[in-house]
Structures are given as structure tokens and as C-alpha cells.
Coordinates of C-alpha atoms in Angstrom, one line a residue:
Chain A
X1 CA 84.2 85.4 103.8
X2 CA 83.4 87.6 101.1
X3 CA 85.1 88.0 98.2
X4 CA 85.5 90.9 96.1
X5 CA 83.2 90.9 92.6
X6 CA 85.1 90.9 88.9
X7 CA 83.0 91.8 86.2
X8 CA 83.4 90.6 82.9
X9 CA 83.3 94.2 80.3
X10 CA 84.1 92.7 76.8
X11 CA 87.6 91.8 76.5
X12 CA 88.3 93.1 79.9
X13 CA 87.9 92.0 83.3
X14 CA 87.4 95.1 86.3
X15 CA 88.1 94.3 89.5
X16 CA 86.3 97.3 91.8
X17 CA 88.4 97.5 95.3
X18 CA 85.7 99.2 97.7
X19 CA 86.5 98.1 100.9
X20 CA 89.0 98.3 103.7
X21 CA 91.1 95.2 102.6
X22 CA 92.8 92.7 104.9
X23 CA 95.4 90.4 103.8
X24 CA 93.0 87.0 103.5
X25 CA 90.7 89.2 101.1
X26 CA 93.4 90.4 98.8
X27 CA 95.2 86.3 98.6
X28 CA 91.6 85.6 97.6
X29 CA 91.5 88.3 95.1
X30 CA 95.0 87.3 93.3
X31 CA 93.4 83.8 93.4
X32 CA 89.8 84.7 92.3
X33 CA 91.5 87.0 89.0
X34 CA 93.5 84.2 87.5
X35 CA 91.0 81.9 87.8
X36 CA 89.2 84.4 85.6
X37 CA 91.6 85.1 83.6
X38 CA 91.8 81.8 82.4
X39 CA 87.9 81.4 82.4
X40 CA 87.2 83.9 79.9
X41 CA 90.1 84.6 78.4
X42 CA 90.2 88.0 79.2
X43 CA 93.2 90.3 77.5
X44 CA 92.9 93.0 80.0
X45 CA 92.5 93.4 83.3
X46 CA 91.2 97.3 85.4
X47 CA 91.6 97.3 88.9
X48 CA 90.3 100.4 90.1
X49 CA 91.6 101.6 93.5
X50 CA 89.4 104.9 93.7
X51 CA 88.0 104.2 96.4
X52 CA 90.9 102.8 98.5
X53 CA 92.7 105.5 101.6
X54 CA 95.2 103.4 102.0
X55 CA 97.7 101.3 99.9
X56 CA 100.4 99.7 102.0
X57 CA 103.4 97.4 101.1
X58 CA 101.4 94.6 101.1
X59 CA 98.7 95.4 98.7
X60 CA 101.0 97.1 96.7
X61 CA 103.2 93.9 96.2
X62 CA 99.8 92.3 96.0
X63 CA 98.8 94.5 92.6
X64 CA 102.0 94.2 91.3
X65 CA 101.8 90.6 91.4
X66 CA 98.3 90.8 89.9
X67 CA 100.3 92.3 87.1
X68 CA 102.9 89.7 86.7
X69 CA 100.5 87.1 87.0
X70 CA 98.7 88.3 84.3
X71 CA 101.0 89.0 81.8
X72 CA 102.0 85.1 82.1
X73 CA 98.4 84.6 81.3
X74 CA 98.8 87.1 78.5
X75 CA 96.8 90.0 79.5
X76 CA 97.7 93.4 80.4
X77 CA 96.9 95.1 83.8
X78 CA 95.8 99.0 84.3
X79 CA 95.9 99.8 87.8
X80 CA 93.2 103.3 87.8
X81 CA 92.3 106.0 90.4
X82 CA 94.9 106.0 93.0
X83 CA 94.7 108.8 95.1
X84 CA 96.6 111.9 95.5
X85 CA 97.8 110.9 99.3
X86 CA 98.1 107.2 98.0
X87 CA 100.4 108.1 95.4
X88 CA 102.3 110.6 97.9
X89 CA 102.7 108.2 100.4
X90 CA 103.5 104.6 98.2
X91 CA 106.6 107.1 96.5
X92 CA 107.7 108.0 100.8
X93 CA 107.6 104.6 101.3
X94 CA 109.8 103.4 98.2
X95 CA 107.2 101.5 96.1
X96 CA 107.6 102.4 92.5
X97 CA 104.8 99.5 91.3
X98 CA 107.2 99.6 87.9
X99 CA 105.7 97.6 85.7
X100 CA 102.1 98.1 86.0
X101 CA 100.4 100.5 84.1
X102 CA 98.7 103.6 85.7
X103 CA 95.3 105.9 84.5
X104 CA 93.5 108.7 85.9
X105 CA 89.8 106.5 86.1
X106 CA 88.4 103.7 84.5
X107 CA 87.3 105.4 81.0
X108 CA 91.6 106.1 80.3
X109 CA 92.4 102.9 81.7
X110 CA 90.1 100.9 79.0
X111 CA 91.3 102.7 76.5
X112 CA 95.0 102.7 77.7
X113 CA 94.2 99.0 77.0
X114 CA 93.0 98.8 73.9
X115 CA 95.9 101.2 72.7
X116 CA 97.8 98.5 74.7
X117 CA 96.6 95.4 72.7
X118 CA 96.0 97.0 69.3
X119 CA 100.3 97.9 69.4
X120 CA 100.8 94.0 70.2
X121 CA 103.1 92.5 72.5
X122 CA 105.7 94.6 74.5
Chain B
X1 CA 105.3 117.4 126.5
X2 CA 102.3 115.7 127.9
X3 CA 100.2 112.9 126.6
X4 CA 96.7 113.9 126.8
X5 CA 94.9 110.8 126.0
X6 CA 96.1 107.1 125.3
X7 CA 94.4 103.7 124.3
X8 CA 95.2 100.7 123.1
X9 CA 94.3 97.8 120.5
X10 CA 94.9 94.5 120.7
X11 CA 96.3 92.7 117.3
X12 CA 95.2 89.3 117.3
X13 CA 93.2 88.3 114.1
X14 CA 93.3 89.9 110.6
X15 CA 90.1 91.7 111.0
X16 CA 92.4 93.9 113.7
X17 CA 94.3 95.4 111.6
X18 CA 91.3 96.8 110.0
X19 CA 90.4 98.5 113.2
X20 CA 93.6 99.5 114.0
X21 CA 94.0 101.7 110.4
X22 CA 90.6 102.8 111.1
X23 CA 91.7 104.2 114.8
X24 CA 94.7 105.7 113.6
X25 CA 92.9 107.8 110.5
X26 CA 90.3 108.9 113.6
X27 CA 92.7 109.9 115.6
X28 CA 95.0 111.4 113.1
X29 CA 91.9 113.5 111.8
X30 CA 90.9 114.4 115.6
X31 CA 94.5 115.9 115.8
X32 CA 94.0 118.0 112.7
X33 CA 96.7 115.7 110.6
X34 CA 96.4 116.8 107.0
X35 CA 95.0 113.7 104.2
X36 CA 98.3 113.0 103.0
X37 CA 99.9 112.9 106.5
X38 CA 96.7 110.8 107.9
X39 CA 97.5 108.2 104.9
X40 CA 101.0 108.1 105.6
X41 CA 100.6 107.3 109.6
X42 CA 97.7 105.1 108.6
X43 CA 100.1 102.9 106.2
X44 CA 102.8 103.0 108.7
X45 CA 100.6 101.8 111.5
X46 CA 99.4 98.9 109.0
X47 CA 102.7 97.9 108.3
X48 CA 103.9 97.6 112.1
X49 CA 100.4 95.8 112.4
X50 CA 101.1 93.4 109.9
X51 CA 104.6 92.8 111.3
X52 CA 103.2 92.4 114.8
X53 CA 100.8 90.0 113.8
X54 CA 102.7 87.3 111.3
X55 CA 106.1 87.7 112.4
X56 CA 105.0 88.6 116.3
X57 CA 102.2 86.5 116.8
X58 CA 100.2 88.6 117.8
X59 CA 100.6 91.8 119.8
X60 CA 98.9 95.4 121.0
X61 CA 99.2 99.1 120.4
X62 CA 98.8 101.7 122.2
X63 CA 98.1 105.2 120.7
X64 CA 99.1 108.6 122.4
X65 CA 97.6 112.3 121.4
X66 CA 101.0 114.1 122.6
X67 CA 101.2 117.9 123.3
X68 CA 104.3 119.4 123.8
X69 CA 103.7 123.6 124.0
X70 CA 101.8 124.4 120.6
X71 CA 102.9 121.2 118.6
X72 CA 100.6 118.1 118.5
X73 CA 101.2 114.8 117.6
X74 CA 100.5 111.2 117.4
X75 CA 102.5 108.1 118.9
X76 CA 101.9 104.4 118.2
X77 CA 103.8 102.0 120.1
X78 CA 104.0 98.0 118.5
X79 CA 104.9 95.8 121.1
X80 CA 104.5 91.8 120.5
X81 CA 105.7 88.9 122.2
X82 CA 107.4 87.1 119.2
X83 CA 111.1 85.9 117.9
X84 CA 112.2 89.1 117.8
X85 CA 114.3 91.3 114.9
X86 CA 118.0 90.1 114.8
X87 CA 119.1 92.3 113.0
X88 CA 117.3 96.1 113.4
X89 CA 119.8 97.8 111.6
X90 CA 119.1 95.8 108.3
X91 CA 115.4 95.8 109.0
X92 CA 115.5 99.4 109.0
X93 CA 117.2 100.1 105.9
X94 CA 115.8 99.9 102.4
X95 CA 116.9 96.3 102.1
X96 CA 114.0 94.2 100.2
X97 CA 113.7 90.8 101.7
X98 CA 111.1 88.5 99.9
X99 CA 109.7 85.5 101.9
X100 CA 109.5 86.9 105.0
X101 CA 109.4 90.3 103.7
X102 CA 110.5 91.6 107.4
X103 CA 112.9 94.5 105.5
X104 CA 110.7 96.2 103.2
X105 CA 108.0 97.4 106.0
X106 CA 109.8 98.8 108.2
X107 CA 112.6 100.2 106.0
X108 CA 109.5 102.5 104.3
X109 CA 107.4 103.3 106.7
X110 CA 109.9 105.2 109.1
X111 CA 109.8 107.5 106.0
X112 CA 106.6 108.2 106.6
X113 CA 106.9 109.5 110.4
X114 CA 109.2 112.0 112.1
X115 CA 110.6 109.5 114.6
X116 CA 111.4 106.1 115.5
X117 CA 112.5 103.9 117.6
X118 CA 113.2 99.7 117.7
X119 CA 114.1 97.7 120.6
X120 CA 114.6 94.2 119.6
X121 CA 115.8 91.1 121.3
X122 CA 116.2 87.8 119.5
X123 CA 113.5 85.7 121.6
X124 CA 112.5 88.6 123.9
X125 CA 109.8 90.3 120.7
X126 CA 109.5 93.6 119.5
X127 CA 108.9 96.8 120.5
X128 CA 108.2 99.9 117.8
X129 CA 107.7 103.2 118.6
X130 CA 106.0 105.7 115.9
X131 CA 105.7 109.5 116.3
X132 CA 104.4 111.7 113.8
X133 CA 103.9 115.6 114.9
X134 CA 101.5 117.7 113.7
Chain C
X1 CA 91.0 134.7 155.8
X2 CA 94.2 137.3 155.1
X3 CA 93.9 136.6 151.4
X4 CA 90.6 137.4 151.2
X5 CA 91.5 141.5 152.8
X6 CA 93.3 142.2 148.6
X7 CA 90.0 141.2 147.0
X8 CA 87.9 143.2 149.1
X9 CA 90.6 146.4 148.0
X10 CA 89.9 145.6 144.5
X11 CA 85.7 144.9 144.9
X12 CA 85.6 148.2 146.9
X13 CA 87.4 150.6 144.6
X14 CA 86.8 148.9 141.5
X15 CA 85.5 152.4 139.9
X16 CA 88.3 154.6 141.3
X17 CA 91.0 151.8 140.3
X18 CA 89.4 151.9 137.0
X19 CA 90.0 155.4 136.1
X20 CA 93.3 156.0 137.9
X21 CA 93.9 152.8 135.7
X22 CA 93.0 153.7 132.3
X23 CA 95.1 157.9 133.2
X24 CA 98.0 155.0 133.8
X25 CA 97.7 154.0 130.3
X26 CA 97.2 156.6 128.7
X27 CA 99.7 159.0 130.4
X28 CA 102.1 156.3 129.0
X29 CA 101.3 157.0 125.3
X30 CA 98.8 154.3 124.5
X31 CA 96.4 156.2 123.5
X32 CA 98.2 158.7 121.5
X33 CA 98.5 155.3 119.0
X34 CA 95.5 155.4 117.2
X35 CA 95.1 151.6 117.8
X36 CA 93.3 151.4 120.4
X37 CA 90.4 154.2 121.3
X38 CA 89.7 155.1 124.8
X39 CA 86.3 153.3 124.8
X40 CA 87.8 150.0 123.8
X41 CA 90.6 150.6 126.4
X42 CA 88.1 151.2 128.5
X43 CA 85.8 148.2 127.6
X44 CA 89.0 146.0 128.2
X45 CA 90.0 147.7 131.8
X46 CA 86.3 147.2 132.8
X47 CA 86.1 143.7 131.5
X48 CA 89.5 142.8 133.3
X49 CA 88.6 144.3 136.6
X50 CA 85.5 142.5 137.0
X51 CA 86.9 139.3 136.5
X52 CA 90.1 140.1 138.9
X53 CA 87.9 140.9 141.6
X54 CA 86.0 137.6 141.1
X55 CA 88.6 135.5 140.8
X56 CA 90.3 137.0 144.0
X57 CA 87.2 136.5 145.7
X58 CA 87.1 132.7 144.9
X59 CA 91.1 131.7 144.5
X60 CA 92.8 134.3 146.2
X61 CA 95.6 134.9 144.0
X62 CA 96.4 131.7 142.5
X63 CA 96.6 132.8 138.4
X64 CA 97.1 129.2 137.8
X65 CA 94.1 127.9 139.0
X66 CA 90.3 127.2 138.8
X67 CA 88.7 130.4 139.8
X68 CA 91.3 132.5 137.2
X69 CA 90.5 130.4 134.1
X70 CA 88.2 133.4 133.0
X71 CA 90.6 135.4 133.8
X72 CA 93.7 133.7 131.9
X73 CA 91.2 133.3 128.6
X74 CA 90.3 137.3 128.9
X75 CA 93.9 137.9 128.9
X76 CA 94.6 135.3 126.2
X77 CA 92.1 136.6 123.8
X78 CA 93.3 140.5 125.2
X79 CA 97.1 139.4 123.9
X80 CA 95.8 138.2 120.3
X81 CA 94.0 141.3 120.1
X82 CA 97.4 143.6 120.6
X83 CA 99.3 141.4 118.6
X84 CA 97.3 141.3 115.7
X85 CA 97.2 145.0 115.9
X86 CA 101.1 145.5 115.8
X87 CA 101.3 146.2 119.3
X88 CA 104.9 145.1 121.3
X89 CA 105.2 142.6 123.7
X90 CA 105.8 145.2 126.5
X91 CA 103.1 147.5 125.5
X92 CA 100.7 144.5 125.8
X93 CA 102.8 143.4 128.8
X94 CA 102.0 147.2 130.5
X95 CA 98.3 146.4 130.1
X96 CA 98.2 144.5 133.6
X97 CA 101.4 146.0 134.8
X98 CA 100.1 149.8 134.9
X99 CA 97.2 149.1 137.0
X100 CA 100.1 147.9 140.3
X101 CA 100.4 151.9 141.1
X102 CA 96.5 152.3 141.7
X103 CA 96.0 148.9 143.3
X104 CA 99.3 150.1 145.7
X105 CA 97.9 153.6 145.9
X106 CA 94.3 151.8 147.3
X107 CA 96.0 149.6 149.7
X108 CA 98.0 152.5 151.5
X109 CA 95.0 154.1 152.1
X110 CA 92.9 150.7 153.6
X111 CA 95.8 149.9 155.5
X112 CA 97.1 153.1 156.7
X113 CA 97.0 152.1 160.5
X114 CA 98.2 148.6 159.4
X115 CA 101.9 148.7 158.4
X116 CA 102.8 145.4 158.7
X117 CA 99.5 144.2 156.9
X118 CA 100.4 146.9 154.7
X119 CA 103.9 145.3 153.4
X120 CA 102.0 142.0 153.1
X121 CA 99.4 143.2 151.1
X122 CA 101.6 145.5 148.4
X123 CA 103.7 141.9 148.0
X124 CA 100.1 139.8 147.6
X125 CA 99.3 142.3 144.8
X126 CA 103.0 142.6 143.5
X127 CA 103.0 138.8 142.9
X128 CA 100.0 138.5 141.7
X129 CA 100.4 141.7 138.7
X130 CA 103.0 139.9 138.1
X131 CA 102.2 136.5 137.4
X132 CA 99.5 137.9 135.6
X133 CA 102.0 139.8 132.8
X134 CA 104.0 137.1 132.4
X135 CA 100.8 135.5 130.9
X136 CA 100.1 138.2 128.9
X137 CA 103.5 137.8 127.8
X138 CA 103.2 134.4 126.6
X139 CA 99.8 134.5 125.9
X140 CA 101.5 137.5 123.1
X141 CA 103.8 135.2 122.0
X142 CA 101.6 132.4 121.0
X143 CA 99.2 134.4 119.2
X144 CA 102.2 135.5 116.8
X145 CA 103.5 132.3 116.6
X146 CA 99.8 131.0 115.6
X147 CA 99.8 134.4 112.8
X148 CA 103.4 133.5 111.1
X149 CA 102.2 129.4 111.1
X150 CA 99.0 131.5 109.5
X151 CA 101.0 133.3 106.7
X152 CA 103.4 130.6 105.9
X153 CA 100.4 128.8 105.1
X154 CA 99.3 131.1 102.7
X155 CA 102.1 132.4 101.0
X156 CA 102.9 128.3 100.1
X157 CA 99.7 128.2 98.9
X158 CA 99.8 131.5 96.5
X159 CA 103.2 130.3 95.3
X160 CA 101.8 127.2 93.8
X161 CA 99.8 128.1 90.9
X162 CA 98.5 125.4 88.7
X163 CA 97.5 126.5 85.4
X164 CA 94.9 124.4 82.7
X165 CA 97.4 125.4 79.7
X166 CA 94.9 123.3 77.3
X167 CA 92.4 120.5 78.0
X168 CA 94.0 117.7 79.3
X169 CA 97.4 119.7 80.0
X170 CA 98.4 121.6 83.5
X171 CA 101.2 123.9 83.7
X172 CA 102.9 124.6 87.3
X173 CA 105.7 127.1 86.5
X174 CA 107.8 126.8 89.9
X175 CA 109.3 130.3 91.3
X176 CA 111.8 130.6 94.2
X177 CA 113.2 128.0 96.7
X178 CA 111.9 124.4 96.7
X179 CA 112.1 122.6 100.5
X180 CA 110.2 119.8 101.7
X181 CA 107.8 121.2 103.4
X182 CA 107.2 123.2 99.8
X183 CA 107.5 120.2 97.9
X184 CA 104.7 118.4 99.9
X185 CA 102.5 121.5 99.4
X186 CA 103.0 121.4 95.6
X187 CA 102.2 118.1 95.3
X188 CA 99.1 118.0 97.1
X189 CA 98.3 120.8 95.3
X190 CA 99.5 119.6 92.1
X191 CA 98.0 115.8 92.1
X192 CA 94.5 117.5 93.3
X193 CA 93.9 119.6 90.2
X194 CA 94.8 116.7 88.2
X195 CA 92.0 114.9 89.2
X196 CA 89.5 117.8 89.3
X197 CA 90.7 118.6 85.7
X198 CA 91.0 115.1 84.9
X199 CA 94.6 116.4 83.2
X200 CA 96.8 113.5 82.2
X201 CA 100.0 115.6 81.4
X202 CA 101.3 118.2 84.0
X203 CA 104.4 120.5 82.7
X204 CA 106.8 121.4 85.8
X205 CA 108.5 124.6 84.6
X206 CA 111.5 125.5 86.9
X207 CA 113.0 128.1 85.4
X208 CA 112.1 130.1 88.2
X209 CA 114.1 127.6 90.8
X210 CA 117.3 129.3 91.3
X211 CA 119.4 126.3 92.8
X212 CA 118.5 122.8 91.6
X213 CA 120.8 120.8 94.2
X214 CA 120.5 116.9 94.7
X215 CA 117.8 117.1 97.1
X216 CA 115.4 119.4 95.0
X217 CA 115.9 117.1 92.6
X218 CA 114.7 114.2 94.6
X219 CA 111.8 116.3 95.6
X220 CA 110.9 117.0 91.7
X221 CA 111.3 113.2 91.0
X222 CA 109.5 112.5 93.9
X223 CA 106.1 114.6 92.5
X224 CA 106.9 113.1 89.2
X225 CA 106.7 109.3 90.5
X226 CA 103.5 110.3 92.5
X227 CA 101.7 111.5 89.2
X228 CA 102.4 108.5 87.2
X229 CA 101.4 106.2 89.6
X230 CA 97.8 108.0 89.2
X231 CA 98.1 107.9 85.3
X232 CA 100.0 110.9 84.9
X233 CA 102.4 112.2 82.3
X234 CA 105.2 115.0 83.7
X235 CA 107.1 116.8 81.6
X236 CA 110.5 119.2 83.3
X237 CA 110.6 122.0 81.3
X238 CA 113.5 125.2 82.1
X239 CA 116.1 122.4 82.5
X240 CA 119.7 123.9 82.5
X241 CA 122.7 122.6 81.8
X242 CA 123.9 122.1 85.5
X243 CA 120.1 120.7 86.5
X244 CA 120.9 118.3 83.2
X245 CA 123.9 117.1 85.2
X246 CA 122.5 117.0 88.4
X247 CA 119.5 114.6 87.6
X248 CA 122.3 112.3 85.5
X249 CA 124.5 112.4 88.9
X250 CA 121.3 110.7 90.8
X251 CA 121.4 107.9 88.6
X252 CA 118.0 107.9 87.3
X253 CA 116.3 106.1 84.6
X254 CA 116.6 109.5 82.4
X255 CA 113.8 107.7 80.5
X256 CA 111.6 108.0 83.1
X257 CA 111.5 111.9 83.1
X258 CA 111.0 114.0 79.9
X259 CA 113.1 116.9 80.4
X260 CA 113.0 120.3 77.8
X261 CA 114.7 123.6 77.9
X262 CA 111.6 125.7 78.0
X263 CA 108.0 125.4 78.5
X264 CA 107.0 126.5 74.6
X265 CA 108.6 123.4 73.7
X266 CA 107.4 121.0 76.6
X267 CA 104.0 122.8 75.9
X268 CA 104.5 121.8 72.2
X269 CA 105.2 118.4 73.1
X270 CA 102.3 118.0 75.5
X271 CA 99.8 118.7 72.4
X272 CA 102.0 116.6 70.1
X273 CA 100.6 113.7 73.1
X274 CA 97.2 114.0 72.7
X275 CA 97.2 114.2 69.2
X276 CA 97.1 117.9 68.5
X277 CA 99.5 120.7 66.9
X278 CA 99.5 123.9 66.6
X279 CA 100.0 125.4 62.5
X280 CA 100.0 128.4 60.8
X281 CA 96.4 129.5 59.1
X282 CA 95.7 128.7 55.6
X283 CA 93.9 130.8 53.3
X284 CA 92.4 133.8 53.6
X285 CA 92.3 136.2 56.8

């Protein structure tokens, strides 16, 4: 099965979703990050969503608990590019993702994390 | 109101649900569904998928381009075979269940269509009926 | 075939039934209204005729079937044409209905020595002028109801402005009533500049929303959750007392939404965000 890439940038770790996930993928993904996390030590993590059409319940839950997860491990999570009809449809259907922090593209969401790790712990 | 063309998917292994969003966004666009409206009957479709496949085991839909006069829309029917919804009521309202997480799905995505409709027998499985019109 | 005996009236007069046709018209006012000119009217008589004859030949006078398709889509396109143009239902209506007097006027002279074909044939041709308005008729009615779906459209369109305020910083000063169907056009609307300007603050101004009632408020809160979960910043700006009280009596986070009285100030605020001010000029002019 494949699994989908995280590269290392610096301090951070960006997790690029490209493809039309199903369920096994995005377990694997949840898995694949903290292991990472741990691995390098990473402060920050980017998932970038650009590219995604559709964000349902599931991989909504999924991303916030990539969020939770990783604030355990004591880094911060920027979730970037959602999608005008994403966004539109994840507020219909009553998901707020509180908690996780948002930016326009990938640029904003690094330095949304640095801002976010220079001002110290929430 | 007529149903000019119908077809049907069957939901068996993960990889299903891919093709099943996939079919609804194509059919959605053939029927001149705007982006946002297409995203929102493509994330209701996945969430009836996904509740068709892990708490059905396993079902089909079967889509239907509807005209009725000048309007046009799009019906998805879930059926599957499984233990059933005790309690629709609950699972249609907003109520968050974790575990099974049976509540959230369906509670949201009805939000995201015009109409719907559950039959549900404990034992006797599931049957969930979409529409969106255009 | 007794069917066939009506076609052969039309196919054999077609020139005289086309000029007693168009004096019809025309003695009824249509062409006093500059609207239509007689060669159009002509055109369209012409057009029509040929394709009646044919499709009488083939189907007889069954309007709904096969052989009249080209018939129904003449008379389809014939009804858009009148109703773009501001003609009425019944003017568009008369179109096919004027030409019964010199189809009857035809089939008293064929069938002269024929009385009892003769009633048979005057009902064929009654039926079938008829059938044939009543599509003309509806055929009218869609293509108004396709014109208003048309200009609803638009004027939802024109009544979203999105302004680039500064870089970074869109303003969308809301005027008149906001609905659902509205609210879903704004935030398209909305959420797609954002990303073509790459704005990360959007000021809302609703000083031009006369009533704020629970449900518009949803609808704002709604547009405001959908921007943040792509990274962006809303500010409410024109927020009146009873809006104030409204937004407190949904039981949101007020945290969650900046709210401020006018748009200078939100506008103020917004620069104030990314870092910037605005100050007087110092030294000389």
C-alpha cells in the first residue's frame, strides 16, 4: 500500500495530501507522523490539503487528531489550503476542527509556526 | 418527476468508496451541480459509504439523474445488509458518538442535501435515501 | 388513409394559407408593435408551415410524437423569441391560433361536396391548432422561467462586491436582505477572492443589512467559520446594538468573532494586524 511522503523542512515536518484518501491511508498517515515526530524531533508539523475536493467526517476527525497527537509530542500543527467548497461544506456538516490552526498556503503556515514557537507554549 | 438514468456501485472494500465519491462528483458535474454543491453531495455520499461499509458490512448504491419539469437533481440510495440503526432518530441528530461514531455522519451530512430519508430495522440493515436538486 | 386528406390541404395551399396567414396576424395588431417586422413574421410563418406540412405528412396530427419533434423545437425556440422580446403569452399563443380561419377557409373549399368529411376535417385541424398553442404556451412559460432563474443569478452576483481595501485586507460591505441562497453566493464568492488575492483578513460590513434576525446571523457565522478554517481572519464591522444582542442570544464564543461599529475602525484594526498604521505626515509638505 502506499503511503503518503513527510518531508523533513528544518524544524518542521510537511505532510503533502495529494490523493483521493481512503480510510487505511489516512490510519497509516496518523501512524507514519508520530513516528516522525519522534524521529526528528520535529516542533511543527504542515499538512497541506490544497489539493484535496473533499474533506469528510472522517478525515476531518483524522487531522484533528493529528493535532492532538502532536501537541502531546510537543509540536504544533497548521493545517494549510483548504478549499473554498471544503471549508463551506466541513461548517454545513458541523465540523469546527477547533483547535488546529488554519493558513492560506504553505508559506503563512511556516511562518504561522514559527510566530507559534518563538511566543512559547500556549 | 422522472428518473432519466440510474446505476449502481457496489461497497465492498475500501478502495470503493474511492469510486463511489469519484461517481458522484461525475455525476454531480454532468447535472450542472455547482463546486460547492458537488463537494457537499460528494462528502455526504462518502459518509453513507463509510457507514454502509463498517457498520453494514458491506452494501450498494444506486444513483438516479431525476427530472421533475425544469428542476434536476441527484438521488443516492445506501442500502446494506447489516445490524441495522436502532435508533434513527438519535442518529440523525447532531449527537456525537465516539467509538462507533454512527451519530456524527449522518447527523451532518443530511445538512448537506435537500432530502432524506432512513428506514432502519434492528437486524433487517439500512436503507438511506439522498436527494440533492439542482 | 383519412388523416392523410388534412396534410394534403396544408401541402397544397401552403402559399395561399401563408399570406391569408400572415393578413391574420397582422390585421390583429402585431405588426403595428414594432417588434416584430413583417419579414421576420414572415420568415417564422414560412418556417412553421413547412414543417406542419411535413410533419402531417409523416404523423398525421400527433404533436406529441416523432414526426413533430421539429416542429415542437421550432415552436420552442419561436416562444423564447416572443418572450425575450416582451411579447404576452397570448400574443405568442395567437401565433399558431390565427392561422385555424385560413386552414378552415381551405378545407371548405376541398371539401365542398363532402359535408360530412367536411366536419371531420375542421375538428382534425381544430385539435391539432390546438394542441399545438398549448405548446407554445408552455413552451412561453419556460423560457421566462429560464430568464428570471437568468437575472436572479446576476443581480446576486452584482450585489456581492468584494473589495482589496489594502494588501492582504478584503472588504465586502453587505447591502439589502441576506437569505440562504444569498449567503451561499457570498461565500463562494467571498472565500474565492481570498485565495486569488491571497488576503488573510476579510472585513464583513453590514451596515447595509437592514434586519439582522437569528438566522442571518447563523448565516454570517457561518461564512466566518468557513474563512478561518482556510486561514482567515473576519472582522463584523456596522454592528448595532440589537445585532450586538442578537449574536450574544446565539450563545457564541463572542471571542471567536471580532465585531466593530464601523468599517474605518475594523479597517484600522485590520492594518493594526499586519503590522501597519496609518499617521499623520511629518515635516514639510
Amino acid at each position: 500500500m502506499d503511503r503518503i511522503p513527510i518531508l523533513k523542512m528544518g524544524a518542521f515536518l510537511l505532510v503533502t495530501i495529494q490523493v483521493d484518501m481512503h480510510d487505511r491511508l489516512a490510519m497509516a498517515l496518523q501512524d507514519d507522523l508520530s513516528n516522525k515526530i519522534v524521529e526528528t524531533g520535529a516542533r511543527g508539523v504542515l499538512i497541506d490539503i490544497s489539493s484535496l475536493e473533499m474533506v469528510d467526517s472522517f478525515i476531518g476527525r483524522m487531522i484533528a487528531n493529528i493535532a492532538s497527537v502532536a501537541r502531546v509530542l510537543d509540536a504544533e500543527t497548521v493545517v494549510v489550503g483548504m478549499r473554498p467548497a471544503v471549508a463551506i461544506t466541513l461548517v454545513e456538516l458541523g465540523l469546527s476542527l477547533h483547535g488546529v490552526r488554519t493558513a492560506l498556503d504553505v508559506e503563512r503556515g511556516m511562518e504561522l509556526l514559527e510566530t507559534a514557537l518563538a511566543d512559547g507554549p500556549r | 418527476m422522472v428518473v432519466v438514468r440510474r446505476a449502481a456501485l457496489e461497497i465492498r472494500r475500501e478502495e470503493d468508496m474511492v469510486r463511489v465519491r469519484r461517481s458522484v462528483r461525475q455525476w454531480a458535474d454532468e447535472l450542472g451541480f455547482g463546486l460547492v454543491d458537488q463537494t457537499k453531495l460528494v462528502t455526504a455520499a462518502s459518509e453513507l459509504s463509510r457507514n454502509a461499509l463498517v457498520h453494514g458490512g458491506g452494501g450498494t448504491v444506486v444513483f438516479e439523474a431525476l427530472e421533475d419539469g425544469p428542476r434536476r437533481g441527484l438521488r443516492l440510495t445506501f442500502t446494506d445488509e447489516g445490524p441495522g440503526i436502532p435508533d434513527v432518530e438519535l442518529a440523525l441528530s447532531d449527537g456525537y458518538t465516539t467509538g462507533s461514531g454512527l451519530g456524527f455522519g449522518l447527523g451532518g451530512a443530511k445538512r448537506l442535501v435537500n432530502e432524506v430519508s432512513i428506514e432502519s430495522r434492528r437486524g433487517a440493515g439500512t436503507r438511506v435515501v439522498m436527494t440533492r436538486w439542482k | 388513409m383519412a388523416n392523410g386528406r388534412l396534410a394534403q390541404v396544408l401541402e397544397r395551399h401552403r402559399a395561399q394559407l401563408s399570406s391569408d396567414w400572415i393578413r391574420e396576424q397582422t390585421a390583429d395588431g402585431v405588426l403595428r408593435d414594432t417588434r416584430i417586422d413583417e419579414a421576420e413574421l414572415r420568415g417564422q410563418c414560412d418556417e412553421f408551415l413547412a414543417l406542419l406540412v411535413r410533419a402531417t405528412l409523416e404523423g398525421g396530427t400527433n404533436v406529441s410524437g416523432p414526426a413533430f419533434a421539429p416542429v415542437r423545437d421550432m415552436l420552442e425556440r419561436m416562444a423564447r423569441w416572443r418572450g425575450e422580446r416582451g411579447f404576452t403569452p397570448s400574443q405568442t399563443a395567437l401565433f399558431v391560433l390565427s392561422l385555424k380561419k385560413p386552414i378552415f377557409s381551405r378545407i371548405r373549399v376541398d371539401f365542398e361536396r363532402e359535408p360530412g368529411a367536411l366536419f371531420q376535417e375542421i375538428w382534425r385541424a381544430t385539435e391539432l391548432i390546438d394542441s399545438l398553442a398549448l405548446l407554445t404556451t408552455e413552451a412561453f412559460q419556460r423560457g421566462r422561467e429560464a430568464v428570471i432563474a437568468r437575472q436572479q443569478a446576476e443581480m446576486l452576483e452584482l450585489s456581492t462586491p468584494v473589495v482589496k481595501l489594502w494588501e492582504g485586507i478584503l472588504a465586502l460591505p453587505l447591502i439589502g436582505t441576506l437569505d440562504s441562497a444569498r449567503t451561499q453566493t457570498v461565500m463562494e464568492t467571498l472565500l474565492q477572492r481570498v485565495v486569488e488575492t491571497g488576503s488573510e483578513i476579510v472585513i464583513i460590513d453590514i451596515t447595509g443589512v437592514p434586519t439582522v434576525d437569528t438566522l442571518v446571523a447563523q448565516h454570517l457565522l457561518k461564512t466566518v467559520s468557513a474563512a478561518r478554517l482556510m486561514g482567515v481572519e473576519c472582522i463584523i464591522s456596522g454592528v448595532r446594538p440589537q445585532i450586538a444582542q442578537t449574536i450574544v442570544h446565539l450563545g457564541v464564543a463572542l471571542s471567536d468573532v471580532i465585531t466593530k461599529a464601523n468599517l474605518a475602525d475594523a479597517f484600522k484594526l485590520a492594518l493594526s494586524k499586519r503590522g501597519m498604521g496609518i499617521g499623520a505626515r511629518t515635516g514639510g509638505v
